[in-house]
Amino acid sequence: MNPVNYLFLSALLFTIGAAGVLIRRNAIVVFMCVELMLNACNLAFVTFSRMHGNLDGQIIAFFTMVVAAAEVVVGLAIIVTVYRSRHSASVDDASLMKL
Amino acid sequence: MESLIGLLVAAPLLGAAVLLCGGRRLDRTGHWLGTGLAFLSFAFGLVLFTDMLGKDGEHRALHSHLFSWVPVGDFQADVAFQLDQLSMTFVLLITGVGSLIHLYSVGYMEHDERRRRFFGYLNLFLAAMLLLVIADNYLLLYVGWEGVGLASYLLIGFWQHKPSAATAAKKAFIVNRVGDFGLSVAIMLMFTTFGTFAFGPVLANATEAGESKLTAIGLMLLLAACGKSAQVPLQSWLGDAMEGPTPVSALIHAATMVTAGVYLIVRSGAIFNGAPDAQTAVMVVGAVTLLFGAIVGCAKDDIKKGLAGSTMSQIGYMVLAAGLGPIGYVFAIMHLVTHGFFKAGLFLGAGSVMHGMNDEVDMRKYGGLRKYMPVTFVTFGLGYLAIIGFPFLSGFYSKDHLIEAAFARGATQGWIFGSVALLGAAITAFYMTRMMLMTFFGEKRWQPDENGELPHPHESPKTMTIPMVILAAGSVAAGFIFNLGERFVHWLEPVTGYEHGHLPEPLNVPLITGSAVTAMVLGVALAWVKYGRRPVPAVAPRGNALTWAARRDLLQDDVNHVVLVRGGEHLTRSLVYLDHKVVDGVVNGTAATVGGLSGRMRRVQNGFVRSYAVSMFGGAAVLIAATLFMRAV
């Protein structure tokens, strides 16, 4: 199978993720969309690794997975804490940083 | 001999230091120490004088280099003295008259609890003035010049508990600062022009400097002289300076301070000789002040302020003569010396009258004092005859020469300045006769003082009358002695130069002498008609507009107030307005613009995660697009 198709899939997944981050209100869904984007990138890296015949892309994919796992830990903790304090997981409610 | 020159200054300076730092233990003897040191300085002066007389006219000047003060590259400021005939004349006048005034003050200040301090200041005054006249460069002269200003400030404001005295002292000091500014600019100009400010090289090379430079230096020196010598337009401090004790007035008016300006002009004669415009300015200032002071003197009822007007007028004569150039320098100094005698005598006499009249200064409350104070009457009377130019007294000779010199200038200028000098002689005779008649003649117009006691006029103690007698003798004889075979002219000629003036047709010497005497007689007669023949009213009559103006010192303070004080207020107010509107406007405007812009920018930060994410995506898209674009190119 032509590896370029994987790249198209990767682009599609990334776009779905980005659209979800911009459109959805629920923090959990936004978070999952961010994961989707990360994994779309992983797919692209692995595909490129295959296409170029070296391991660089695969190594970066491992790094991304490690960072994504750490990010999930911190991110979910923040979301749970925010939910506990204000009984809402809507990202629009958490807009206290503005003046 | 050279080492004695420094001691001239050192003696009174030592006195000032000891008296001012010595504390209360000197309260009982300090005044004799101060007086003794003043006389010691006079004795040094006499020794130097006799030594100088033994030498040839051209080789009389003594030089003494004490130490280098500020040796920096081309800038060489030395503490060095030069004692030539001109300085010698001043040294003898300052120490001689100054010592007599010290002696007089012993009696006059007897009941003042701060007498020790007073003598300290008097000694400081003498030391500063001596430094001024024996300095051999303009910078050291400037030190003495400032010292004189300081000492006059301390002495005019000696009775500082009186607000009027404190104000008068400040006024004298501030007006003098204006003149000091002129002197400092003149010294800087000399340094840039000649590369030095020592008398020798500056005056010897004066002709090479070009007329415009010399005119600038001359005008600045004139400004300096105006401040110290109370010439128009910086004359306003002199009348108020009468707030000081009377011996101070005598010292300021006769021996020190006001003579400094004349000394400066005569000393810088070489500069003025090369700058005819500056000379004309000097003459105009002298002539205007001559009339100004005389008119003010006519209207004052305060005996000391009347004498102050007279001083202003007499110094005006000297400045006029100094502006005439080599014809006049010698006579300016001769008049200065004779004036030193009779004006000191007159002031000491006025002080003696005040001493006997419970410190009353209003002449309308005097009258008939000649019987009660015979010594004061005779000495004051001799000083009076000398100042009005009574034939064969000292003022007659010096003033007569001065008027001749003014006419001898020739052309229109000569006629104008000569006539002004003659007119001044008439007015002088008028106001001095008025003063004499109101004080010593007529009926008693004595008024009880604030305690309700009528004054008991009495003759002053010996310490006060002896100096008065000596000064009166000087006022009588000085002019005659100076003129014996033109002695004074020959004495000063090597320093100041002398040029015998030729009177224009149809004038001649007897005619001018005759008209000077006639002017004097007219003035005396007019005063007698007004104040001698009929009784003097005890309350000043209203008088006409001129009298009113003259009583207010010819509006000099009003003019200063309107031009300088109000003008200064308007200037500062407009500067403040400019500062608020323009300078602050720019600064505040910048801040407001930045603040407003950042307020707008702040709207972008709305706190929604989503919008930050959009900007991130947008930014990433732009970056990728830019990278691709660069690749493609």
XYZ file of C-alpha atoms in Angstrom, chain B residues 59-585:
527
model
C 61.152 102.729 40.559
C 58.859 103.103 43.511
C 56.669 100.062 42.922
C 57.332 97.096 45.196
C 56.454 93.526 44.288
C 56.122 90.588 46.594
C 55.293 87.048 45.508
C 53.850 85.103 48.410
C 52.938 81.742 46.844
C 51.351 80.181 43.780
C 47.700 79.718 44.500
C 46.379 77.704 41.543
C 49.178 76.646 39.183
C 47.386 74.617 36.468
C 48.999 74.643 33.030
C 48.562 78.089 31.496
C 46.339 79.137 34.367
C 48.660 80.705 36.900
C 46.916 82.297 39.858
C 49.385 83.776 42.303
C 49.016 85.336 45.681
C 51.293 88.238 44.932
C 51.262 91.860 45.970
C 52.118 95.018 44.143
C 52.525 98.259 45.986
C 52.893 101.224 43.675
C 51.987 104.865 44.212
C 48.293 104.274 43.502
C 48.080 101.357 45.938
C 50.102 103.318 48.477
C 47.646 106.204 48.349
C 44.795 103.812 49.033
C 46.685 101.968 51.763
C 47.305 105.203 53.645
C 43.721 106.353 53.179
C 42.223 103.013 54.213
C 44.432 102.395 57.212
C 44.568 106.053 58.290
C 40.878 106.860 58.105
C 40.024 103.278 59.068
C 42.114 103.484 62.265
C 40.461 106.763 63.238
C 37.060 105.163 62.711
C 38.144 102.250 64.906
C 39.106 104.705 67.612
C 35.796 106.520 67.242
C 33.872 103.238 67.458
C 35.420 102.528 70.858
C 33.325 105.376 72.203
C 30.371 105.030 69.882
C 29.772 101.329 70.501
C 30.542 101.515 74.217
C 27.110 100.343 75.300
C 26.700 97.643 72.682
C 27.114 94.168 74.125
C 28.393 92.794 70.821
C 31.204 95.336 70.539
C 33.953 92.688 70.235
C 32.249 91.175 67.205
C 31.832 94.649 65.729
C 35.553 95.264 65.892
C 36.215 91.841 64.385
C 34.071 92.785 61.400
C 35.745 96.212 61.120
C 39.159 94.535 61.000
C 37.906 92.085 58.403
C 36.652 95.012 56.347
C 40.066 96.694 56.483
C 41.880 93.469 55.616
C 39.638 92.790 52.602
C 39.956 96.328 51.311
C 43.745 96.308 51.739
C 43.949 93.005 49.873
C 41.881 94.578 47.108
C 44.244 97.494 46.618
C 47.595 95.690 46.959
C 46.767 92.623 44.853
C 48.943 92.374 41.767
C 46.378 90.494 39.688
C 42.685 90.728 39.046
C 41.853 87.373 40.627
C 43.348 88.309 43.978
C 41.669 91.698 43.648
C 38.435 89.766 43.214
C 39.078 87.947 46.494
C 39.393 91.266 48.294
C 36.405 92.559 46.357
C 34.235 89.711 47.653
C 35.680 90.095 51.137
C 34.603 93.732 51.135
C 31.124 92.637 50.055
C 30.969 90.099 52.871
C 32.222 92.503 55.528
C 29.799 95.207 54.403
C 26.966 92.685 54.615
C 27.949 91.745 58.162
C 28.327 95.363 59.259
C 25.244 96.844 57.600
C 23.189 94.088 59.195
C 25.060 94.383 62.498
C 21.889 95.245 64.379
C 20.266 92.192 62.876
C 17.413 92.191 65.401
C 15.975 95.094 63.389
C 14.273 93.639 60.313
C 15.094 96.813 58.375
C 18.822 96.301 59.039
C 18.685 92.643 58.022
C 16.871 93.582 54.813
C 19.287 96.417 54.056
C 22.236 94.046 54.457
C 20.685 91.542 52.094
C 19.880 94.293 49.620
C 23.458 95.573 49.656
C 24.795 92.057 49.188
C 22.452 91.152 46.336
C 22.936 94.412 44.433
C 26.678 93.937 44.843
C 26.408 90.453 43.357
C 25.245 92.023 40.105
C 28.433 94.061 40.018
C 30.550 91.052 41.024
C 29.148 89.226 38.030
C 30.568 91.999 35.834
C 33.997 91.687 37.441
C 34.103 87.908 37.073
C 33.134 88.145 33.394
C 35.791 90.835 32.892
C 38.438 88.576 34.458
C 37.412 85.653 32.247
C 37.565 87.900 29.186
C 41.039 89.035 30.212
C 42.171 85.450 30.563
C 40.882 84.480 27.126
C 42.342 87.635 25.559
C 45.709 87.945 27.278
C 46.151 84.457 28.767
C 46.725 85.960 32.198
C 45.124 88.326 34.628
C 48.140 89.860 36.330
C 48.159 93.654 36.168
C 51.584 93.899 34.544
C 51.060 91.880 31.340
C 47.357 92.722 30.940
C 47.821 96.479 31.171
C 51.061 96.500 29.167
C 49.530 94.536 26.274
C 46.132 96.205 26.413
C 46.632 98.108 23.165
C 47.196 94.894 21.192
C 43.849 93.390 22.112
C 41.667 95.287 19.678
C 39.055 97.864 20.512
C 35.995 95.613 20.638
C 37.567 93.276 23.206
C 38.702 96.228 25.300
C 35.251 97.785 25.125
C 33.682 94.538 26.339
C 36.150 94.246 29.223
C 35.736 97.936 30.031
C 31.954 97.755 30.161
C 32.088 94.702 32.431
C 34.544 96.501 34.714
C 32.178 99.468 34.717
C 29.325 97.199 35.801
C 31.522 95.943 38.642
C 32.397 99.503 39.643
C 28.709 100.489 39.536
C 27.849 97.776 42.041
C 30.595 98.518 44.559
C 30.570 102.289 44.176
C 26.773 102.648 44.135
C 26.535 104.228 40.702
C 23.367 104.324 38.618
C 21.788 101.814 37.948
C 23.092 99.772 40.922
C 22.880 102.601 43.443
C 19.847 101.498 45.422
C 21.716 99.750 48.241
C 23.626 102.792 49.490
C 20.745 104.649 51.132
C 19.510 101.554 52.933
C 23.046 100.768 54.077
C 22.568 103.580 56.612
C 20.843 100.967 58.785
C 24.285 99.947 60.026
C 25.995 101.706 62.945
C 27.311 105.163 61.974
C 31.040 104.261 62.064
C 30.241 101.613 59.463
C 28.662 104.230 57.247
C 31.775 106.349 57.641
C 33.998 103.390 56.778
C 31.926 102.359 53.766
C 31.621 105.893 52.428
C 35.041 107.293 53.090
C 37.794 104.726 53.228
C 36.564 101.444 51.839
C 33.903 99.854 49.689
C 32.600 102.686 47.503
C 36.124 103.739 46.599
C 36.826 100.256 45.243
C 34.983 100.950 41.997
C 37.002 104.092 41.337
C 40.197 102.190 42.135
C 39.214 99.463 39.687
C 38.610 101.933 36.858
C 41.783 103.918 37.493
C 43.856 100.739 37.878
C 42.475 99.452 34.576
C 43.176 102.808 32.941
C 45.157 101.193 30.117
C 42.093 99.179 29.125
C 39.798 102.187 29.181
C 42.291 104.310 27.247
C 41.933 101.867 24.357
C 38.138 101.796 24.489
C 36.637 105.259 23.937
C 33.085 103.878 23.963
C 33.565 102.344 27.373
C 35.048 105.644 28.570
C 31.983 107.506 27.384
C 29.800 105.015 29.247
C 31.873 105.603 32.400
C 31.464 109.371 32.065
C 27.722 109.123 31.481
C 27.297 106.884 34.515
C 29.362 109.288 36.608
C 27.487 112.380 35.433
C 24.054 110.812 35.916
C 24.950 109.560 39.394
C 26.446 112.919 40.282
C 23.099 114.666 39.723
C 21.042 111.726 41.004
C 22.792 111.598 44.363
C 22.762 115.371 44.728
C 19.003 115.606 44.096
C 18.297 112.767 46.540
C 20.526 114.481 49.097
C 18.440 117.667 48.861
C 15.215 115.997 49.925
C 16.267 113.681 52.748
C 15.444 114.639 56.328
C 17.430 111.715 57.719
C 20.917 113.152 58.288
C 22.672 109.890 57.384
C 20.619 109.345 54.241
C 21.348 112.917 53.201
C 25.055 112.176 53.561
C 24.567 108.929 51.637
C 23.106 110.874 48.722
C 26.087 113.177 48.959
C 28.511 110.238 48.814
C 26.785 108.891 45.740
C 27.139 112.287 44.117
C 30.812 112.719 45.065
C 31.687 109.227 43.827
C 29.875 110.239 40.658
C 32.433 113.061 40.330
C 35.272 110.584 40.691
C 33.818 108.161 38.158
C 33.252 111.024 35.749
C 36.889 112.038 36.171
C 38.065 108.447 35.760
C 36.128 108.272 32.501
C 37.998 111.286 31.142
C 41.153 109.220 30.727
C 44.675 110.356 31.603
C 43.477 113.945 32.118
C 41.227 112.823 34.933
C 42.710 109.760 36.696
C 44.905 111.768 39.034
C 42.086 114.116 39.975
C 39.656 111.239 40.525
C 42.068 109.820 43.089
C 42.803 113.250 44.582
C 39.094 113.879 45.069
C 38.756 110.379 46.477
C 41.373 111.091 49.136
C 40.054 114.520 50.104
C 36.530 113.100 50.070
C 37.775 110.341 52.365
C 38.769 112.982 54.899
C 35.735 115.207 54.847
C 33.109 112.525 54.352
C 34.499 110.439 57.207
C 34.510 113.606 59.321
C 30.930 114.409 58.347
C 29.693 110.904 59.133
C 31.509 110.804 62.444
C 30.009 114.223 63.191
C 26.548 112.946 62.308
C 27.159 109.975 64.588
C 28.221 112.312 67.355
C 25.028 114.354 66.910
C 22.934 111.180 67.025
C 24.857 110.062 70.103
C 23.824 113.254 71.866
C 20.239 113.224 70.607
C 19.115 109.743 71.702
C 19.802 108.238 68.259
C 17.390 110.587 66.529
C 18.248 110.870 62.825
C 15.528 113.248 61.602
C 17.115 116.669 61.042
C 13.729 118.317 61.499
C 13.975 117.312 65.150
C 17.436 118.865 65.625
C 18.119 122.595 65.517
C 20.316 124.931 67.535
C 22.872 122.279 68.442
C 25.962 124.433 67.917
C 25.938 125.681 71.498
C 25.638 122.205 72.969
C 28.181 120.362 70.852
C 30.925 122.859 70.029
C 33.589 120.354 68.918
C 31.153 118.465 66.707
C 29.918 121.751 65.309
C 33.363 123.006 64.372
C 34.605 119.710 62.904
C 31.380 119.084 61.021
C 31.475 122.690 59.845
C 34.997 122.314 58.483
C 34.019 119.124 56.693
C 31.016 120.989 55.333
C 33.145 123.852 54.034
C 35.516 121.333 52.462
C 32.819 119.385 50.643
C 31.082 122.424 49.169
C 34.405 123.611 47.810
C 34.969 126.642 49.996
C 38.106 128.344 48.652
C 41.435 126.899 49.825
C 39.879 123.923 51.623
C 40.531 120.467 50.247
C 37.282 120.008 48.323
C 37.905 123.277 46.524
C 41.128 122.050 44.953
C 40.055 118.573 44.017
C 36.637 119.534 42.678
C 38.021 122.508 40.796
C 40.589 120.334 39.014
C 37.864 117.874 38.227
C 35.615 120.479 36.631
C 38.547 121.829 34.630
C 39.406 118.345 33.423
C 35.796 117.809 32.327
C 35.778 121.035 30.320
C 39.233 120.288 28.949
C 37.870 117.218 27.199
C 36.576 119.712 24.654
C 33.832 119.381 22.057
C 30.201 118.917 23.048
C 31.017 116.196 25.589
C 33.324 118.532 27.481
C 30.686 121.234 27.690
C 27.972 118.822 28.813
C 30.025 117.047 31.481
C 31.644 120.285 32.639
C 28.270 121.975 33.080
C 26.909 118.925 34.912
C 29.885 119.057 37.264
C 29.304 122.779 37.871
C 25.600 122.227 38.463
C 26.485 119.410 40.849
C 28.730 121.801 42.785
C 25.802 124.190 43.224
C 23.442 121.422 44.378
C 26.112 120.078 46.739
C 26.411 123.484 48.343
C 22.620 123.648 48.640
C 22.013 120.333 50.383
C 25.041 120.537 52.632
C 24.067 124.043 53.760
C 20.545 122.777 54.360
C 21.934 119.987 56.518
C 24.170 122.368 58.422
C 21.384 124.891 59.052
C 18.825 122.305 60.085
C 21.183 120.599 62.497
C 23.217 123.305 64.160
C 21.315 126.555 63.605
C 17.781 127.825 64.025
C 15.451 127.012 66.863
C 15.348 123.837 68.904
C 12.828 121.438 67.455
C 13.699 118.612 69.806
C 11.027 116.002 70.345
C 10.719 113.673 73.319
C 11.767 110.081 72.544
C 9.556 107.069 73.141
C 10.223 107.224 76.892
C 8.882 110.775 76.961
C 12.297 112.330 77.702
C 13.597 115.356 75.866
C 17.147 114.751 74.606
C 20.019 116.358 76.530
C 22.565 117.015 73.814
C 26.118 116.839 75.092
C 29.566 116.668 73.618
C 30.797 113.171 72.839
C 33.692 111.494 74.709
C 37.328 112.064 73.740
C 37.647 108.809 71.781
C 35.000 110.173 69.449
C 36.075 113.804 69.206
C 39.805 113.158 68.610
C 39.243 111.323 65.302
C 36.820 114.054 64.274
C 39.402 116.756 64.949
C 42.094 114.902 63.013
C 39.783 114.339 60.061
C 38.701 117.977 60.111
C 42.356 119.016 59.981
C 42.792 116.691 57.016
C 39.741 118.153 55.273
C 41.190 121.608 55.649
C 44.784 120.961 54.716
C 44.884 117.950 52.385
C 43.929 119.800 49.215
C 46.422 122.565 49.819
C 49.254 120.145 50.534
C 48.444 117.981 47.518
C 48.524 121.024 45.282
C 51.776 122.486 46.538
C 53.799 122.327 43.320
C 51.372 119.765 41.856
C 52.789 117.252 44.294
C 49.936 114.759 43.982
C 50.039 114.798 40.197
C 53.771 114.040 40.165
C 53.258 111.319 42.750
C 50.664 109.399 40.722
C 51.869 110.222 37.231
C 54.182 107.192 36.823
C 51.257 104.838 37.475
C 48.198 106.446 35.949
C 49.820 108.680 33.392
C 48.942 112.342 33.187
C 48.087 114.586 30.341
C 47.656 118.264 30.890
C 44.317 119.231 29.376
C 43.857 122.372 27.304
C 40.705 124.308 27.952
C 38.756 125.192 24.826
C 38.206 128.848 23.970
C 36.858 131.024 25.568
C 37.440 129.211 28.859
C 40.410 129.662 31.144
C 41.322 128.462 34.615
C 40.336 131.567 36.609
C 36.985 131.660 34.823
C 36.180 128.068 35.803
C 37.370 128.560 39.356
C 35.247 131.693 39.499
C 32.135 129.944 38.198
C 32.663 127.001 40.595
C 32.829 129.426 43.509
C 29.821 131.323 42.152
C 27.855 128.075 41.846
C 28.785 127.243 45.424
C 27.729 130.677 46.670
C 24.440 130.447 44.802
C 23.694 127.069 46.364
C 24.527 128.312 49.845
C 22.434 131.449 49.367
C 19.433 129.501 48.140
C 19.659 127.129 51.091
C 19.946 130.073 53.474
C 16.857 131.674 51.979
C 14.877 128.468 52.348
C 16.147 127.117 55.663
C 18.148 129.838 57.401
C 15.963 132.934 57.111
C 12.685 131.327 58.085
C 12.058 128.581 60.629
C 12.213 124.958 59.501
C 8.841 123.198 59.937
C 9.071 120.242 62.313
C 6.875 118.169 60.000
C 8.031 117.830 56.420
C 5.883 119.902 54.043
C 4.336 118.101 51.108
C 6.535 119.698 48.482
C 6.244 119.270 44.739
C 6.483 116.145 42.624
C 10.293 116.295 42.448
C 10.578 116.539 46.235
C 8.225 113.608 46.592
C 10.257 111.556 44.139
C 13.573 112.577 45.712
C 12.327 111.558 49.164
C 11.660 108.140 47.648
C 15.248 108.074 46.305
C 14.033 109.237 42.871
C 11.871 106.115 42.670
C 14.895 103.831 42.368
C 13.262 101.097 44.427
C 9.995 101.507 42.556
C 11.776 101.185 39.236
C 13.618 98.109 40.474
C 10.352 96.711 41.732
C 8.457 97.249 38.504
C 11.244 96.248 36.135
C 13.054 93.520 38.026
C 10.698 92.101 40.635
C 7.493 92.256 38.595
C 9.340 91.453 35.392
C 10.970 88.493 37.094
C 7.623 87.313 38.389
C 6.104 87.494 34.919
C 9.088 85.685 33.449
C 8.935 82.876 35.991
C 5.174 82.654 35.625
C 5.415 82.264 31.854
C 8.224 79.740 32.294
C 6.057 77.737 34.688
C 3.211 77.914 32.177
C 5.555 76.736 29.434
C 6.780 73.938 31.670
C 3.267 72.791 32.495
C 1.857 73.028 29.016
C 4.727 72.108 26.735
C 7.300 70.054 28.622
C 4.821 68.257 30.850
C 2.439 68.096 27.879
